[in-house]
PDB file of C-alpha atoms in Angstrom:
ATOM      1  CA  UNK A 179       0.000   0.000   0.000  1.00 50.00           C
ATOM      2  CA  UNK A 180       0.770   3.663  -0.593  1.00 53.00           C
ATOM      3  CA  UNK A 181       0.258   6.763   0.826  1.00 56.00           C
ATOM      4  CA  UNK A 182       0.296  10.240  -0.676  1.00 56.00           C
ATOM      5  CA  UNK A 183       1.144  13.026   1.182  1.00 58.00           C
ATOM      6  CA  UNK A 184       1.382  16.327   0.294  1.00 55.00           C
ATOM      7  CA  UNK A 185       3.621  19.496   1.178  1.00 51.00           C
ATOM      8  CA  UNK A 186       5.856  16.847   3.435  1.00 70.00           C
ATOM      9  CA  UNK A 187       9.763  17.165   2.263  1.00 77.00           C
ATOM     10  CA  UNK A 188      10.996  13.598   2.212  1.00 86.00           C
ATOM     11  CA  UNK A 189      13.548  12.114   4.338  1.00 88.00           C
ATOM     12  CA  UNK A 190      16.159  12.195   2.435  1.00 91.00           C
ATOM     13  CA  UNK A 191      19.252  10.622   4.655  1.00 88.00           C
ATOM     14  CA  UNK A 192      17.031   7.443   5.552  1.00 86.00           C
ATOM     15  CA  UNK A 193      18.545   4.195   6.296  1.00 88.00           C
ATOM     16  CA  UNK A 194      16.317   2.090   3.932  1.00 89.00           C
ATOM     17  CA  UNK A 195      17.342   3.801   0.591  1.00 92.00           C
ATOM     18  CA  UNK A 196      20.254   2.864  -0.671  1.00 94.00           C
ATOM     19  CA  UNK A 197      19.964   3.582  -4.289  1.00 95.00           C
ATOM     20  CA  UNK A 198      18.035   7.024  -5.959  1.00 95.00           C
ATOM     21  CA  UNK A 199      16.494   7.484  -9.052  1.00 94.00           C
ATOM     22  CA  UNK A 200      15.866  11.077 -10.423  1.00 95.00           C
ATOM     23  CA  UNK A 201      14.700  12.050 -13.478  1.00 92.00           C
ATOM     24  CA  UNK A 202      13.441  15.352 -15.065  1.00 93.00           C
ATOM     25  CA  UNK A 203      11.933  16.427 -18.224  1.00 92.00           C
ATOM     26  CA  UNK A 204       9.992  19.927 -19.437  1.00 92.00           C
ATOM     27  CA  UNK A 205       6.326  19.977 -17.620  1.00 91.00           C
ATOM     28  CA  UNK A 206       4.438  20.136 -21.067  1.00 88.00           C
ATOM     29  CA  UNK A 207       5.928  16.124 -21.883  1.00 87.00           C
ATOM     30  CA  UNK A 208       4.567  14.635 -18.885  1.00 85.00           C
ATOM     31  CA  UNK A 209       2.670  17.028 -15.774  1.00 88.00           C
ATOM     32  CA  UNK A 210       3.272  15.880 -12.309  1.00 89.00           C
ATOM     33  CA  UNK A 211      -0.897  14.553 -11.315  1.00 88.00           C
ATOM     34  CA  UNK A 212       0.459  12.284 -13.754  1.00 87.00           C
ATOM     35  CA  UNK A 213       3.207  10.825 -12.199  1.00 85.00           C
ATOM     36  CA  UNK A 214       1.181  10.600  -8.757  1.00 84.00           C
ATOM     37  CA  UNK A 215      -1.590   9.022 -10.281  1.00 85.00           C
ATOM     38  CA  UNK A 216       0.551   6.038 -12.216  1.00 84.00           C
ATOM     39  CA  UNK A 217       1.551   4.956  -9.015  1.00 81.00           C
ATOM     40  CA  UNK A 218      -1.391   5.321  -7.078  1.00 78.00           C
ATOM     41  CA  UNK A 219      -3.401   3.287  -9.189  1.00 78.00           C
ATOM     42  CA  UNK A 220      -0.513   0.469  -9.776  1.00 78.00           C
ATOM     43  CA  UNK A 221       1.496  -2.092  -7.421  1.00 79.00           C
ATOM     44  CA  UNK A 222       4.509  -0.897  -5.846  1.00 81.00           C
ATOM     45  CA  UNK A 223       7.511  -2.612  -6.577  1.00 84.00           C
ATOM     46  CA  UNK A 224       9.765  -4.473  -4.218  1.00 83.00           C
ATOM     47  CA  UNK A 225      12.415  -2.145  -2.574  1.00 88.00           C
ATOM     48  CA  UNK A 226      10.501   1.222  -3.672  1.00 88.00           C
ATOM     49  CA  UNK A 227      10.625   3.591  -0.549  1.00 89.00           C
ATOM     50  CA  UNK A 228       9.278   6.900  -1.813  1.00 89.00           C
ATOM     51  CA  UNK A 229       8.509   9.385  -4.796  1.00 90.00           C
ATOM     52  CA  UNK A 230       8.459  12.514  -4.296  1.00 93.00           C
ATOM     53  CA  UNK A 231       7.379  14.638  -7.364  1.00 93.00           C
ATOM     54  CA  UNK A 232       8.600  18.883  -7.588  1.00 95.00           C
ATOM     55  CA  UNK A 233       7.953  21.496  -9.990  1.00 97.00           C
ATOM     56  CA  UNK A 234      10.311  24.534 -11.090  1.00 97.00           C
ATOM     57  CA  UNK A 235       9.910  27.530  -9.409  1.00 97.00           C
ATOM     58  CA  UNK A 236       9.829  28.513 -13.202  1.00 96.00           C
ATOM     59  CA  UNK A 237       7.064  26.597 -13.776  1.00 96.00           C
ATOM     60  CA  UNK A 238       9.251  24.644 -16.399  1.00 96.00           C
ATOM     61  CA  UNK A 239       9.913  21.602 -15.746  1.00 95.00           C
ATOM     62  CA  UNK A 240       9.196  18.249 -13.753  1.00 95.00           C
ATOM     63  CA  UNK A 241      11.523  16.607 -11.645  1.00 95.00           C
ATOM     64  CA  UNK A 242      11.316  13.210  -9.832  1.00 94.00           C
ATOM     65  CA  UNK A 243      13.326  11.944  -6.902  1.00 95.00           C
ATOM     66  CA  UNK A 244      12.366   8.048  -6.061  1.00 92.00           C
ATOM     67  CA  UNK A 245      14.235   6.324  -2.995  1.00 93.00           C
ATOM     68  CA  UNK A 246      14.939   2.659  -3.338  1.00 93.00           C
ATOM     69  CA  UNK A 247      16.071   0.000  -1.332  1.00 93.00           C
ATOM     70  CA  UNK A 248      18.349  -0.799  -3.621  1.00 92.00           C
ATOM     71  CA  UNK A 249      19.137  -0.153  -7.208  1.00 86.00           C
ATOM     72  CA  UNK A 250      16.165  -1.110  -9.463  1.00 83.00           C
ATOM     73  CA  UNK A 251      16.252  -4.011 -11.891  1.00 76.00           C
ATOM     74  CA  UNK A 252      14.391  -2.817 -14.628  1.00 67.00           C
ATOM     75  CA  UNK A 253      12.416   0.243 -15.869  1.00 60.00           C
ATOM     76  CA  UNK A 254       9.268   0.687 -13.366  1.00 64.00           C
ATOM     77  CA  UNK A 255       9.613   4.638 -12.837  1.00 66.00           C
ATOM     78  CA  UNK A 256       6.574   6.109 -15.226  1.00 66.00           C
ATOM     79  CA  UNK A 257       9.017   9.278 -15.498  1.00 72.00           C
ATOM     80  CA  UNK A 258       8.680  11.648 -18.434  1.00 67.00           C
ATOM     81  CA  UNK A 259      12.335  11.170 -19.291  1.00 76.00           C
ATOM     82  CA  UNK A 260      15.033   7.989 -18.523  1.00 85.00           C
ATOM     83  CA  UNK A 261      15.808   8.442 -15.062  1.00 90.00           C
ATOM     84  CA  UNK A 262      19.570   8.454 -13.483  1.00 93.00           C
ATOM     85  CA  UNK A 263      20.856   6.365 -10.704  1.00 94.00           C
ATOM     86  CA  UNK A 264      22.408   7.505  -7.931  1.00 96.00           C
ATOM     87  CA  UNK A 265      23.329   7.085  -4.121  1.00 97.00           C
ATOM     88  CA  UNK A 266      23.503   9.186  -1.189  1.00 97.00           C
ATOM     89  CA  UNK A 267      26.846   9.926  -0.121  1.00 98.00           C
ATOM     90  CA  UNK A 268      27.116  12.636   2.321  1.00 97.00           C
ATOM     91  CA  UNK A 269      24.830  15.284   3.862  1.00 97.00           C
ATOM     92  CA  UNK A 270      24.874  18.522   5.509  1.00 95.00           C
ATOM     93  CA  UNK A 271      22.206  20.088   7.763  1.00 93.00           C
ATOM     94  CA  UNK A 272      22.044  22.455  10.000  1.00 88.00           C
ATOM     95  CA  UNK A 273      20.786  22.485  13.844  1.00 87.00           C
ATOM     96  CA  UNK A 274      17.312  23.397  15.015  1.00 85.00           C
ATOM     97  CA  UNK A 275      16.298  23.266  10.546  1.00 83.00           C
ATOM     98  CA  UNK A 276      13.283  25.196   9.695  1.00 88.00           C
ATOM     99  CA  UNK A 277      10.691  23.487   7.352  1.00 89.00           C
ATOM    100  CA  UNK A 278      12.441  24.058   3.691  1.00 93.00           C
ATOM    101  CA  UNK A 279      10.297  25.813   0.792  1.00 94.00           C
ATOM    102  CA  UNK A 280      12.498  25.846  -1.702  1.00 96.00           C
ATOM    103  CA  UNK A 281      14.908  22.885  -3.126  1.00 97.00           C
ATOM    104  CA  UNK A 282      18.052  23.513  -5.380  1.00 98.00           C
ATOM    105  CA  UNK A 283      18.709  20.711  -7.577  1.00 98.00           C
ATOM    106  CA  UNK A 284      22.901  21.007  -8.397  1.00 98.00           C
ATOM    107  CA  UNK A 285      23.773  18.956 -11.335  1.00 98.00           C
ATOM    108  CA  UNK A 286      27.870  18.778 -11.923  1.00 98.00           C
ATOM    109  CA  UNK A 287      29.146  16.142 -14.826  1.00 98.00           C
ATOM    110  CA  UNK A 288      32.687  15.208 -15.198  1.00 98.00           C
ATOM    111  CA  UNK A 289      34.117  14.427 -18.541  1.00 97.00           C
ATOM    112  CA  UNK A 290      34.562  10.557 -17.290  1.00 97.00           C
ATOM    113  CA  UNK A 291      33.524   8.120 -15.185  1.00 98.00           C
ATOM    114  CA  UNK A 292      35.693   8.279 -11.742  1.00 98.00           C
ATOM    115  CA  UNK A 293      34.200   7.569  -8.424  1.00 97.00           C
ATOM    116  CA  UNK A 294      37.066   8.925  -6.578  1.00 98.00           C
ATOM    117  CA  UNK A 295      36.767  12.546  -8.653  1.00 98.00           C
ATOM    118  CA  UNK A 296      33.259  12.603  -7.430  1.00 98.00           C
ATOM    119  CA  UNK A 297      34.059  12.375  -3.948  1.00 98.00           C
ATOM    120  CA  UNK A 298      36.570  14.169  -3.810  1.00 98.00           C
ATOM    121  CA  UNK A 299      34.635  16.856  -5.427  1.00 98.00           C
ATOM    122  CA  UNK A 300      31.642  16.825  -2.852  1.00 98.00           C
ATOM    123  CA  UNK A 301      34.572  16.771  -0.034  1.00 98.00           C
ATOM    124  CA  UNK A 302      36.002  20.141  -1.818  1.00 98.00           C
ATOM    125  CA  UNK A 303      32.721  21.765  -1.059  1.00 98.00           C
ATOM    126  CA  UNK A 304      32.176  20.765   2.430  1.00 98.00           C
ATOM    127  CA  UNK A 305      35.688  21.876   3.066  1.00 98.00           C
ATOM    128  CA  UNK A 306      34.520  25.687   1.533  1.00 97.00           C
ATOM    129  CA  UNK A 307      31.199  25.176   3.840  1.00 96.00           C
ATOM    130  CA  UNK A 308      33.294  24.413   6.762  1.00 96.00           C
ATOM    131  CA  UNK A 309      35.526  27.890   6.002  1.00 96.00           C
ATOM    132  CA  UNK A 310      32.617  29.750   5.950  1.00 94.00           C
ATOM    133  CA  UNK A 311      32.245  32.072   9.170  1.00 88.00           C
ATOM    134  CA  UNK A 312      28.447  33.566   8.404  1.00 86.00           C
ATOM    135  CA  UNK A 313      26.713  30.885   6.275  1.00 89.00           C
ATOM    136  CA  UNK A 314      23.609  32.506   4.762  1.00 93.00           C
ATOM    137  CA  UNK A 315      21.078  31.839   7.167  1.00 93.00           C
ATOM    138  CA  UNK A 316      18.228  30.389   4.451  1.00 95.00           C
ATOM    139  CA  UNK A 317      20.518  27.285   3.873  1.00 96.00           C
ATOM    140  CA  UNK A 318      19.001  24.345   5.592  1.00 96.00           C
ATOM    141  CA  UNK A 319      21.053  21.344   3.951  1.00 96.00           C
ATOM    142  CA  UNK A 320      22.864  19.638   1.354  1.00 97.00           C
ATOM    143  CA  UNK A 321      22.493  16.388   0.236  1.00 97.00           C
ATOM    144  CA  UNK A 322      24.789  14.771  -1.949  1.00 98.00           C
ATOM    145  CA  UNK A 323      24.757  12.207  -4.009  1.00 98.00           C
ATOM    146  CA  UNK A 324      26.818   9.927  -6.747  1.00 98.00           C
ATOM    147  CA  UNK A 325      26.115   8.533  -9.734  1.00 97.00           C
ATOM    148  CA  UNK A 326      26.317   4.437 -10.159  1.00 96.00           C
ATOM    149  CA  UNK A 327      28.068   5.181 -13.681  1.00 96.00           C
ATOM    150  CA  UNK A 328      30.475   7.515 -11.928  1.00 98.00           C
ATOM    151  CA  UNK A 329      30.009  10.485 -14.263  1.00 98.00           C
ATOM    152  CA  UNK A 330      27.912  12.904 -12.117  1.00 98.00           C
ATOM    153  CA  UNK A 331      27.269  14.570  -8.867  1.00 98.00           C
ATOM    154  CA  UNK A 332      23.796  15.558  -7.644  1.00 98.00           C
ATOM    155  CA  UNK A 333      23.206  17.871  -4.783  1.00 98.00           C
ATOM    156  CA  UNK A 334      19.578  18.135  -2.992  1.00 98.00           C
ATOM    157  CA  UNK A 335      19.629  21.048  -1.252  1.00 98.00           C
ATOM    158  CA  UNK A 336      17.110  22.830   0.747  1.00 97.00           C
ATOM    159  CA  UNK A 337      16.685  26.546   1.394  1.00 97.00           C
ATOM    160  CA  UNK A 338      13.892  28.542   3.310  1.00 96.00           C
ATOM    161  CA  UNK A 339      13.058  29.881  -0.122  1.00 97.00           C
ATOM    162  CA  UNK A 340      14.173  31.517  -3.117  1.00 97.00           C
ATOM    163  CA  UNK A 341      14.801  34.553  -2.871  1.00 97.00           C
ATOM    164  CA  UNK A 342      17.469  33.726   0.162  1.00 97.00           C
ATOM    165  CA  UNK A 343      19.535  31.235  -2.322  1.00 97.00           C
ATOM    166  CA  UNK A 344      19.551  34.123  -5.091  1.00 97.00           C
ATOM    167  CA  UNK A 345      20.880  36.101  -2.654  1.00 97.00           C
ATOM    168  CA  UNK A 346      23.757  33.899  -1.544  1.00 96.00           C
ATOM    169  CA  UNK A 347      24.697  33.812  -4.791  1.00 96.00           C
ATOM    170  CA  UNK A 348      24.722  37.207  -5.198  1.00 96.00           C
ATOM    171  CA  UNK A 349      26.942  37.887  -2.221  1.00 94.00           C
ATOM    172  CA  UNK A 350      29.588  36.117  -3.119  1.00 94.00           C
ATOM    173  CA  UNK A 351      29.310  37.357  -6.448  1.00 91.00           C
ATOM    174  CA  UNK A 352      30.974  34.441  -8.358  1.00 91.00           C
ATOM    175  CA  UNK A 353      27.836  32.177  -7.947  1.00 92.00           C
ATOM    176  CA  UNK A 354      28.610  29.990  -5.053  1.00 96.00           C
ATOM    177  CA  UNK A 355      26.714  29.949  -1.655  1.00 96.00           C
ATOM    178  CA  UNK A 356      29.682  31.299   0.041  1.00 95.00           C
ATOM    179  CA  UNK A 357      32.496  34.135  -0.237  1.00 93.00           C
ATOM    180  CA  UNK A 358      35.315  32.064   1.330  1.00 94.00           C
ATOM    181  CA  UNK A 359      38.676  31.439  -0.799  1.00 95.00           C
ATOM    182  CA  UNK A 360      38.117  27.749  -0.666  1.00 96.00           C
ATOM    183  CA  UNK A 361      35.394  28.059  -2.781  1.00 97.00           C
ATOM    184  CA  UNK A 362      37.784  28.476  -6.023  1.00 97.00           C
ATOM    185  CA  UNK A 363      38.842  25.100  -5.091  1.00 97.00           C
ATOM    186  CA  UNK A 364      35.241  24.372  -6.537  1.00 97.00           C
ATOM    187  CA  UNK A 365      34.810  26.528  -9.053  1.00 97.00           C
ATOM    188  CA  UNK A 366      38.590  25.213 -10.813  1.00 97.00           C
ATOM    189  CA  UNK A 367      38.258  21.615  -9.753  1.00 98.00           C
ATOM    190  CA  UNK A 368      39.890  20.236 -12.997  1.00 97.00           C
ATOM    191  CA  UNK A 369      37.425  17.620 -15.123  1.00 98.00           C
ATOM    192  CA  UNK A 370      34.059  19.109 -14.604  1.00 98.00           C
ATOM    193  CA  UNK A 371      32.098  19.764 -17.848  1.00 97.00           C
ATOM    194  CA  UNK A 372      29.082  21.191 -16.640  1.00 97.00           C
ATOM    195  CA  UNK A 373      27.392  22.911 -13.353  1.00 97.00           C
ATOM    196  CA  UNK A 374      24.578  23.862 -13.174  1.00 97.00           C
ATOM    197  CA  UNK A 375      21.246  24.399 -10.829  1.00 97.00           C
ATOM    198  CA  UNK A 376      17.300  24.446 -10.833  1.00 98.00           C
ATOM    199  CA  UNK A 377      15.039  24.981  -7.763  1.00 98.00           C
ATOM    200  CA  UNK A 378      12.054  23.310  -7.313  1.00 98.00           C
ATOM    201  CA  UNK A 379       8.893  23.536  -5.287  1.00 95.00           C
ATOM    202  CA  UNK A 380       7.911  20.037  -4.101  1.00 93.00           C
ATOM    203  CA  UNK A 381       4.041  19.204  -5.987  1.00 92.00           C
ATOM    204  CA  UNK A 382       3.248  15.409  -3.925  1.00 90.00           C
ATOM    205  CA  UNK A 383       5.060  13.106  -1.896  1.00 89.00           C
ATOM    206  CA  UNK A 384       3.937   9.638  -1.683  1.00 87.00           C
ATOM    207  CA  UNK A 385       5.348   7.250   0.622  1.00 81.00           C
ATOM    208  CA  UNK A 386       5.469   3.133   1.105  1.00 70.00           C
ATOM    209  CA  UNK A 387       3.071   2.052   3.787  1.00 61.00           C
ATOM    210  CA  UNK A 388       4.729  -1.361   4.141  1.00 49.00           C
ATOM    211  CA  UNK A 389       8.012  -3.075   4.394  1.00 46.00           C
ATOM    212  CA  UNK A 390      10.543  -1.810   1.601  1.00 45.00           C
ATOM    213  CA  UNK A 391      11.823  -4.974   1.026  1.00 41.00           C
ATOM    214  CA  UNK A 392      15.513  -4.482   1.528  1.00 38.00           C
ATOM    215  CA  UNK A 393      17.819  -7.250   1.824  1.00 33.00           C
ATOM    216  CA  UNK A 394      21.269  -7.720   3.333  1.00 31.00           C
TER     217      UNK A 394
END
């Protein structure tokens, strides 16, 4: 059984998901009440833990963000676009976190596959983060993840709102969330090919009732 809940921000550090699928494609291919309704009205697969469903603050675009137990076997997601596999590996938040209304979606590729670039990479960034002596209070957290085909780095991270991301951007004024010299580290770290963000307003969450079904 499922259960849809709405304007509840997923758990995103959870011990039963060990693999993530997100996908995202423009709002006019496939609106979100239809990705909701596909698996409302269908059987949950083994090892599915959640799917949480967000639309651009631009009103542009759909994104997806499905927790699994572990990585899926075959093509179940009814996503408007092939979805890309990925799994948590380290998180940020901060103490005493307000409720986040706003969700930044970072997107870095590398020009190969190398698992130790991307974690090195993520480790770069909490290293500017941790030189930072007045974060902008409407962070909340960062979650990042890797991609299984070692080619990409996804961080989830959640603001207060909008407006207080822009405006971390715009104080530093190179377009990071902080002003700290550690942060060229980032910005020249040598084999990425593209960064890039979206923020997101989250449209449904819907959640497993049951057991997940992971093993091991």
């Amino acid at each position: 059984m499922t259960n849809l809940v709405r304007d509840l921000n997923p758990t995103l550090a959870r011990a039963d998901a060990g693999a993530v699928l997100v996908g995202r494609w423009p709002l006019r291919h496939t609106p979100p009440m239809a990705v909701t309704t596909a698996w409302e009205n269908r059987p949950w697969p083994e090892g599915l833990v959640s799917v949480n469903v967000y639309v651009s603050t631009d009103g542009q675009d759909v994104l997806v963000y499905e927790q699994w137990a572990d990585e899926p076997d075959g093509p179940y997601s009814p996503m408007g676009a092939e979805p890309v596999a990925y799994r948590l590996y380290r998180s940020g938040l901060r103490e005493n976190a307000p409720v986040p209304g706003c969700v930044v979606i970072v997107s870095v590729e590398f020009d190969g596959p190398d698992r130790e670039r991307q974690e090195r990479w993520v480790d770069t960034v909490f290293a500017a983060l941790a030189a930072e002596t007045d974060l902008h209070p409407g962070g909340i957290s960062g979650h990042f993840h890797t991609s299984l085909d070692g080619t990409r780095v996804l961080n989830y991270a959640e603001w207060t709102d909008e407006a207080s991301h822009q405006e971390a951007l715009d104080n530093s004024g190179r377009g990071t969330v902080g002003s700290a010299p550690e942060w060229l580290r980032v910005l020249e770290f040598p084999g990425v090919r593209r960064n890039e963000f979206r923020r997101y307003h989250l449209h449904a969450s819907l959640a497993r009732t049951g057991p997940t079904g992971m093993t091991g």
